[in-house]
Every structure is written in C-alpha cells, then in structure tokens.
Tab-separated table of C-alpha atoms in Angstrom:
chain	number	residue	atom	x	y	z
A	581	MET	CA	8.865	-49.075	-19.384
A	582	PRO	CA	12.621	-48.592	-20.065
A	583	ILE	CA	14.590	-51.632	-19.367
A	584	SER	CA	16.888	-49.939	-16.972
A	585	SER	CA	13.952	-49.233	-14.703
A	586	VAL	CA	12.640	-52.708	-14.503
A	587	GLY	CA	12.855	-54.103	-10.893
A	588	LYS	CA	13.763	-50.691	-9.438
A	589	LYS	CA	11.687	-48.794	-7.082
A	590	THR	CA	10.504	-45.520	-8.474
A	591	ARG	CA	10.839	-42.511	-6.372
A	592	PRO	CA	7.758	-40.192	-6.103
A	593	LYS	CA	8.227	-36.868	-7.872
A	594	LYS	CA	8.958	-33.936	-5.575
A	595	SER	CA	6.073	-31.427	-5.656
A	596	VAL	CA	6.970	-27.849	-6.227
A	597	PRO	CA	6.982	-26.142	-2.908
A	598	LYS	CA	4.130	-23.708	-2.426
A	599	ALA	CA	4.641	-20.201	-1.131
A	600	ARG	CA	4.341	-19.985	2.568
A	601	PRO	CA	1.161	-18.111	3.535
A	602	LEU	CA	3.023	-16.345	6.404
A	603	ALA	CA	5.677	-15.141	4.015
A	604	ARG	CA	3.014	-13.963	1.627
A	605	LYS	CA	1.207	-12.211	4.383
A	606	ARG	CA	4.356	-10.425	5.572
A	607	GLY	CA	4.939	-9.216	1.996
A	608	GLU	CA	1.389	-7.771	1.865
A	609	LEU	CA	1.788	-6.019	5.209
A	610	LYS	CA	5.040	-4.577	4.237
A	611	ARG	CA	3.543	-3.200	1.091
A	612	GLU	CA	0.660	-1.615	3.176
A	613	LYS	CA	3.099	-0.084	5.558
A	614	ILE	CA	5.066	1.416	2.690
A	615	LEU	CA	2.049	2.973	1.277
A	616	TRP	CA	0.868	4.204	4.684
A	617	GLU	CA	4.175	5.946	5.455
A	618	ALA	CA	4.411	7.257	1.789
A	619	ALA	CA	0.964	8.935	2.182
A	620	THR	CA	1.814	10.283	5.661
A	621	ALA	CA	4.991	11.811	4.260
A	622	PHE	CA	3.242	13.206	1.215
A	623	ALA	CA	0.507	14.761	3.392
A	624	GLU	CA	3.117	16.358	5.651
A	625	ARG	CA	5.856	17.384	3.291
A	626	GLY	CA	4.379	17.282	-0.155
A	627	TYR	CA	5.508	15.365	-3.273
A	628	SER	CA	8.671	17.193	-4.258
A	629	ALA	CA	10.048	17.195	-0.756
A	630	THR	CA	9.473	13.496	-0.221
A	631	THR	CA	12.174	11.091	-1.376
A	632	LEU	CA	12.285	7.316	-1.657
A	633	THR	CA	14.865	7.446	1.128
A	634	ASP	CA	12.366	9.243	3.390
A	635	ILE	CA	9.646	6.620	2.657
A	636	ALA	CA	12.013	3.761	3.124
A	637	ALA	CA	13.263	5.093	6.425
A	638	ALA	CA	9.694	5.637	7.813
A	639	ALA	CA	8.804	2.170	6.693
A	640	ASP	CA	11.925	0.684	8.494
A	641	THR	CA	13.436	-0.653	5.196
A	642	HIS	CA	16.142	0.422	2.645
A	643	ALA	CA	15.335	2.427	-0.452
A	644	GLY	CA	16.410	-0.406	-2.711
A	645	SER	CA	13.985	-2.739	-0.912
A	646	LEU	CA	11.125	-0.646	-2.137
A	647	TYR	CA	11.579	-1.988	-5.644
A	648	TYR	CA	10.588	-5.435	-4.447
A	649	HIS	CA	7.086	-4.008	-3.935
A	650	PHE	CA	6.892	-1.141	-6.483
A	651	GLU	CA	8.473	-0.416	-9.751
A	652	SER	CA	9.133	3.291	-9.039
A	653	ARG	CA	8.359	6.334	-6.998
A	654	ASP	CA	5.373	7.233	-9.312
A	655	ASP	CA	4.137	3.710	-8.819
A	656	ILE	CA	4.034	4.267	-5.129
A	657	THR	CA	2.423	7.682	-5.615
A	658	ARG	CA	-0.199	6.094	-7.844
A	659	GLU	CA	-1.117	3.533	-5.380
A	660	VAL	CA	-1.432	6.098	-2.687
A	661	LEU	CA	-3.876	8.182	-4.817
A	662	LYS	CA	-5.838	5.120	-5.502
A	663	CYS	CA	-6.270	4.569	-1.742
A	664	ALA	CA	-7.596	8.079	-1.452
A	665	LEU	CA	-10.442	7.361	-3.750
A	666	THR	CA	-12.356	5.483	-0.960
A	667	THR	CA	-13.651	8.915	0.270
A	668	MET	CA	-16.235	8.814	-2.640
A	669	ASP	CA	-17.162	5.351	-1.732
A	670	ARG	CA	-17.796	6.260	1.917
A	671	VAL	CA	-20.136	9.164	1.017
A	672	LYS	CA	-21.940	6.932	-1.449
A	673	GLU	CA	-22.331	4.303	1.326
A	674	ALA	CA	-23.717	6.998	3.651
A	675	TRP	CA	-26.299	8.038	1.036
A	676	ALA	CA	-27.186	4.418	0.324
A	677	GLU	CA	-28.134	3.805	3.904
A	678	LEU	CA	-30.724	6.542	3.868
A	679	PRO	CA	-34.359	5.847	2.858
A	680	PRO	CA	-35.243	6.616	-0.817
A	681	ASP	CA	-37.458	9.618	0.112
A	682	THR	CA	-34.821	11.355	2.263
A	683	PRO	CA	-34.787	15.164	1.600
A	684	ALA	CA	-31.743	16.278	-0.417
A	685	ILE	CA	-30.587	18.502	2.426
A	686	GLU	CA	-30.462	15.458	4.681
A	687	ARG	CA	-28.341	13.703	2.096
A	688	ILE	CA	-26.029	16.719	2.138
A	689	ARG	CA	-25.829	16.479	5.973
A	690	ALA	CA	-24.997	12.768	5.836
A	691	GLY	CA	-22.397	13.279	3.145
A	692	ILE	CA	-20.654	16.207	5.059
A	693	VAL	CA	-20.475	13.814	8.119
A	694	ALA	CA	-18.959	11.113	5.993
A	695	HIS	CA	-16.533	13.433	4.426
A	696	VAL	CA	-15.318	14.997	7.681
A	697	ARG	CA	-15.159	11.506	9.444
A	698	THR	CA	-12.859	10.302	6.518
A	699	ILE	CA	-10.629	13.304	6.369
A	700	LEU	CA	-10.139	13.482	10.050
A	701	SER	CA	-9.452	9.851	10.559
A	702	GLU	CA	-5.938	8.648	11.054
A	703	ASP	CA	-6.090	7.471	7.394
A	704	PRO	CA	-3.513	9.725	5.625
A	705	PHE	CA	-4.417	8.943	2.069
A	706	LEU	CA	-7.018	11.634	1.431
A	707	PRO	CA	-4.807	14.319	2.996
A	708	ALA	CA	-1.952	13.050	0.805
A	709	TYR	CA	-4.117	13.360	-2.280
A	710	ASN	CA	-5.220	16.896	-1.536
A	711	ARG	CA	-1.573	17.884	-0.720
A	712	ILE	CA	0.116	16.455	-3.932
A	713	ILE	CA	-2.430	16.201	-6.696
A	714	ASN	CA	-1.198	19.539	-8.214
A	715	GLU	CA	2.365	18.676	-7.539
A	716	ILE	CA	2.787	15.294	-9.232
A	717	PRO	CA	3.853	14.933	-12.943
A	718	LEU	CA	1.228	15.899	-15.412
A	719	ALA	CA	1.005	12.331	-16.966
A	720	LEU	CA	0.269	10.839	-13.416
A	721	ARG	CA	-2.140	13.619	-12.608
A	722	GLU	CA	-4.116	12.977	-15.747
A	723	GLU	CA	-4.659	9.334	-14.706
A	724	PHE	CA	-6.759	10.808	-11.770
A	725	ALA	CA	-8.451	13.616	-13.549
A	726	SER	CA	-11.788	11.955	-13.578
A	727	TYR	CA	-12.004	11.552	-9.756
A	728	PRO	CA	-12.506	15.203	-8.708
A	729	ILE	CA	-14.958	15.572	-11.636
A	730	GLU	CA	-16.902	12.563	-10.597
A	731	TYR	CA	-16.936	13.534	-6.851
A	732	GLY	CA	-17.872	17.089	-7.618
A	733	THR	CA	-20.675	16.001	-9.865
A	734	MET	CA	-22.081	13.814	-7.155
A	735	TRP	CA	-22.309	16.741	-4.868
A	736	ARG	CA	-23.453	19.266	-7.554
A	737	ASP	CA	-26.570	17.062	-8.380
A	738	VAL	CA	-27.660	16.848	-4.730
A	739	PHE	CA	-27.108	20.645	-4.315
A	740	LEU	CA	-29.207	21.319	-7.374
A	741	GLU	CA	-31.887	18.931	-6.052
A	742	SER	CA	-31.873	20.671	-2.680
A	743	GLN	CA	-32.012	24.108	-4.356
A	744	ALA	CA	-35.012	22.981	-6.596
A	745	ALA	CA	-36.789	21.708	-3.395
A	746	GLY	CA	-36.574	25.361	-1.972
A	747	GLU	CA	-34.000	24.213	0.738
A	748	ILE	CA	-30.985	26.327	-0.598
A	749	ASP	CA	-31.130	29.971	-1.239
A	750	PRO	CA	-32.006	30.323	-4.999
A	751	SER	CA	-29.813	33.400	-5.373
A	752	LEU	CA	-26.604	31.525	-4.403
A	753	ASP	CA	-24.158	30.463	-7.125
A	754	LEU	CA	-23.991	26.729	-6.156
A	755	SER	CA	-20.669	26.190	-7.916
A	756	VAL	CA	-18.867	28.837	-5.755
A	757	ALA	CA	-20.793	27.883	-2.579
A	758	ARG	CA	-19.892	24.162	-3.009
A	759	MET	CA	-16.135	24.942	-3.698
A	760	MET	CA	-15.977	27.218	-0.648
A	761	LEU	CA	-17.606	24.530	1.633
A	762	PHE	CA	-15.277	21.785	0.578
A	763	GLY	CA	-12.265	24.022	0.446
A	764	SER	CA	-12.741	24.538	4.160
A	765	LEU	CA	-13.588	20.912	4.921
A	766	ASN	CA	-10.468	19.703	3.068
A	767	ASN	CA	-8.307	22.131	5.201
A	768	LEU	CA	-9.405	20.609	8.409
A	769	PRO	CA	-6.354	18.376	8.848
A	770	SER	CA	-4.186	21.381	8.861
A	771	TRP	CA	-5.425	22.594	12.290
A	772	PHE	CA	-7.714	19.940	13.813
A	773	ASP	CA	-6.245	18.688	17.142
A	774	PRO	CA	-7.371	15.246	18.021
A	775	LYS	CA	-6.641	15.978	21.522
A	776	GLY	CA	-8.791	19.092	21.650
A	777	GLY	CA	-12.183	19.517	23.145
A	778	GLN	CA	-14.370	18.555	20.170
A	779	SER	CA	-14.926	15.212	18.553
A	780	VAL	CA	-14.879	14.580	14.784
A	781	ASP	CA	-18.686	14.382	14.782
A	782	GLU	CA	-18.987	17.703	16.604
A	783	ILE	CA	-16.723	19.269	14.014
A	784	ALA	CA	-18.937	17.794	11.233
A	785	ALA	CA	-22.083	19.310	13.024
A	786	THR	CA	-20.447	22.754	13.333
A	787	ALA	CA	-19.672	22.576	9.462
A	788	MET	CA	-23.370	21.706	8.908
A	789	ARG	CA	-24.479	24.636	11.113
A	790	LEU	CA	-22.379	27.115	9.269
A	791	PHE	CA	-23.547	25.595	5.894
A	792	SER	CA	-27.317	25.929	7.176
A	793	ALA	CA	-26.829	29.450	8.450
A	794	GLY	CA	-25.224	30.802	5.258
A	795	MET	CA	-26.890	28.899	2.453
A	796	LEU	CA	-30.337	27.517	3.492
A	797	THR	CA	-33.762	29.006	3.321
A	798	ASP	CA	-36.094	28.958	6.246
A	799	ARG	CA	-37.536	25.828	4.807
A	800	GLY	CA	-34.225	24.261	4.404
A	801	ARG	CA	-33.151	25.064	7.982
A	802	ALA	CA	-36.421	23.547	9.253
A	803	VAL	CA	-35.782	20.434	7.318
A	804	ALA	CA	-32.086	20.124	8.295
A	805	ASP	CA	-32.903	20.838	12.033
A	806	ALA	CA	-35.582	18.128	12.015
A	807	GLY	CA	-33.098	15.664	10.421
A	808	ALA	CA	-30.480	16.493	12.892
A	809	ARG	CA	-32.722	15.709	15.745
A	810	ALA	CA	-33.786	12.431	14.176
A	811	ALA	CA	-30.362	11.366	13.241
A	812	PRO	CA	-29.092	8.306	15.346
A	813	LYS	CA	-26.688	9.290	18.066
A	814	GLY	CA	-23.561	7.137	18.212
A	815	ALA	CA	-20.504	7.368	20.479
A	816	PRO	CA	-18.416	10.006	18.554
A	817	SER	CA	-14.670	9.662	18.655
A	818	LYS	CA	-12.990	12.359	20.565
A	819	GLY	CA	-10.142	12.398	17.948
A	820	ARG	CA	-8.726	10.551	14.998
A	821	SER	CA	-9.604	7.007	14.504
A	822	LYS	CA	-7.016	4.225	15.231
A	823	ARG	CA	-4.965	2.625	12.519
A	824	PRO	CA	-6.660	-0.390	10.802
A	825	ALA	CA	-5.336	-3.697	12.312
A	826	ALA	CA	-3.455	-4.421	9.071
A	827	GLN	CA	-1.635	-1.203	9.469
A	828	GLU	CA	-0.701	-1.831	13.004
A	829	ALA	CA	0.574	-5.299	12.050
A	830	GLY	CA	2.465	-3.616	9.145
A	831	THR	CA	4.439	-1.569	11.558
A	832	ARG	CA	6.020	-4.775	12.853
A	833	ALA	CA	6.590	-6.310	9.423
A	834	LYS	CA	10.114	-6.155	8.195
C-alpha cells in the first residue's frame, strides 16, 4: 500500500451508471414508431415520393433525429421490408396448426385466410413491401430477391399437390392461376373499406369461393366445402385490426 494512503479512509469506487430501462424502452418505441410511419407512407405514396422529412413529421420528430436510430433512408427501407416478411411466417403457422393428413385444398384455404388477414390488418408493412419493392434501388432490392421466390415456392408446392390429388383442374396452368389469385389478393388494401359491411374473414371466404368456382374440380369443391363447414368459427373482425400495443405506446414516445 502506498505510504500516502496509510491511515486514510479509502472511498469506494463509483460504479458506472447503467442505462435506464425507461430510456432504453423509449428508444425502442421511437424506433418502432418511425418504422410504422415509414411503412405507412411507403404504402400510401411509394418510395420515390416519400422523403425523410415526411417520415420524421409523421413520427413527431425531426429529420436529423432519424439518424440516431437509422444510418440512412435505405436503412429505414430495409427494416420496413424485413418486417413485411412476417406474412410468410403467418401462413406457415396456419399450416402448422393443421393435422398432418389435411388435404392440400384445405391448406390452401387456411393459407388464403392467413394471407388476407395479414394484408388487411392495420399492419402497414406488407402493403409497403408490395408498393415499393419494384421502386427501390436495385442493390437493396436484390437483398430481398429470395423472399418472393421462397413464398411463391411454398404456394406452388401445395398447388401442385392439390392438382395431383384431383382437387384442382388438371388443364389449368398453375403458375398463371397462382399469380392471378395473389395479384387480386395483394390488391385488396387499395379498395377494402374497414367500415364496410363485410369482415376480413368474409372477404377471405369470398376469395376462396371464387378460387373454388374457377379452379377446382367437383372433387376439389366437395373437399373444400366440407373443410369450410368443419372450420372453427371465430368472431371475425369487422375491419382492420388494432395497432399492436407497442405501436400505440410508440405514438406517445418522443
């Protein structure tokens, strides 16, 4: 021990202050709010017409403050597109809940319901993806090139299985039929009115009826009708779902 310290009381070392959980939570909520508002703007106006100033104003902050959470406009766009990928997860989850011996046509019905519920929820990320994916810079677009391929492959395989089982008309070109089906489903947000007379699940049921009438064989329609009657009946929403709680809190985070 140094001589100078003999007989002196030593002071305890000050601990490094930890980040306050509340402050950290506020930062997370603010980041979520920025992404939510960016996705909403992209879905409504497109990529080229949406500026950092637009996003900042919608998120109740300044354009310069966005750089505290994101490195660039493309970084915000990248995170918005990542959030959109949950659609594929929701369809996978819907299929995973079905018994292993579920007919392919019933998996198609469950997948259509999951897809429609997602695209007509208040969640703006999938509509943003569909709106801007062909507008964003090529380098950024290439980062997400595998997503539509993977999602399309999921559906192609179940369509092929359904056709092999005699459920889908064998004369149909499944690639064209699938693209027409999902082209119409992905366009739903452009005209769906959450205050209208039909619920989201009723819209999904109508889509399945059109699909059944135009693509299925008599056998396929019989299987689909039996599955529809046996499907559990929930309490369908009459419009778009509410924002997640984190997003509601984020609207108040500054």
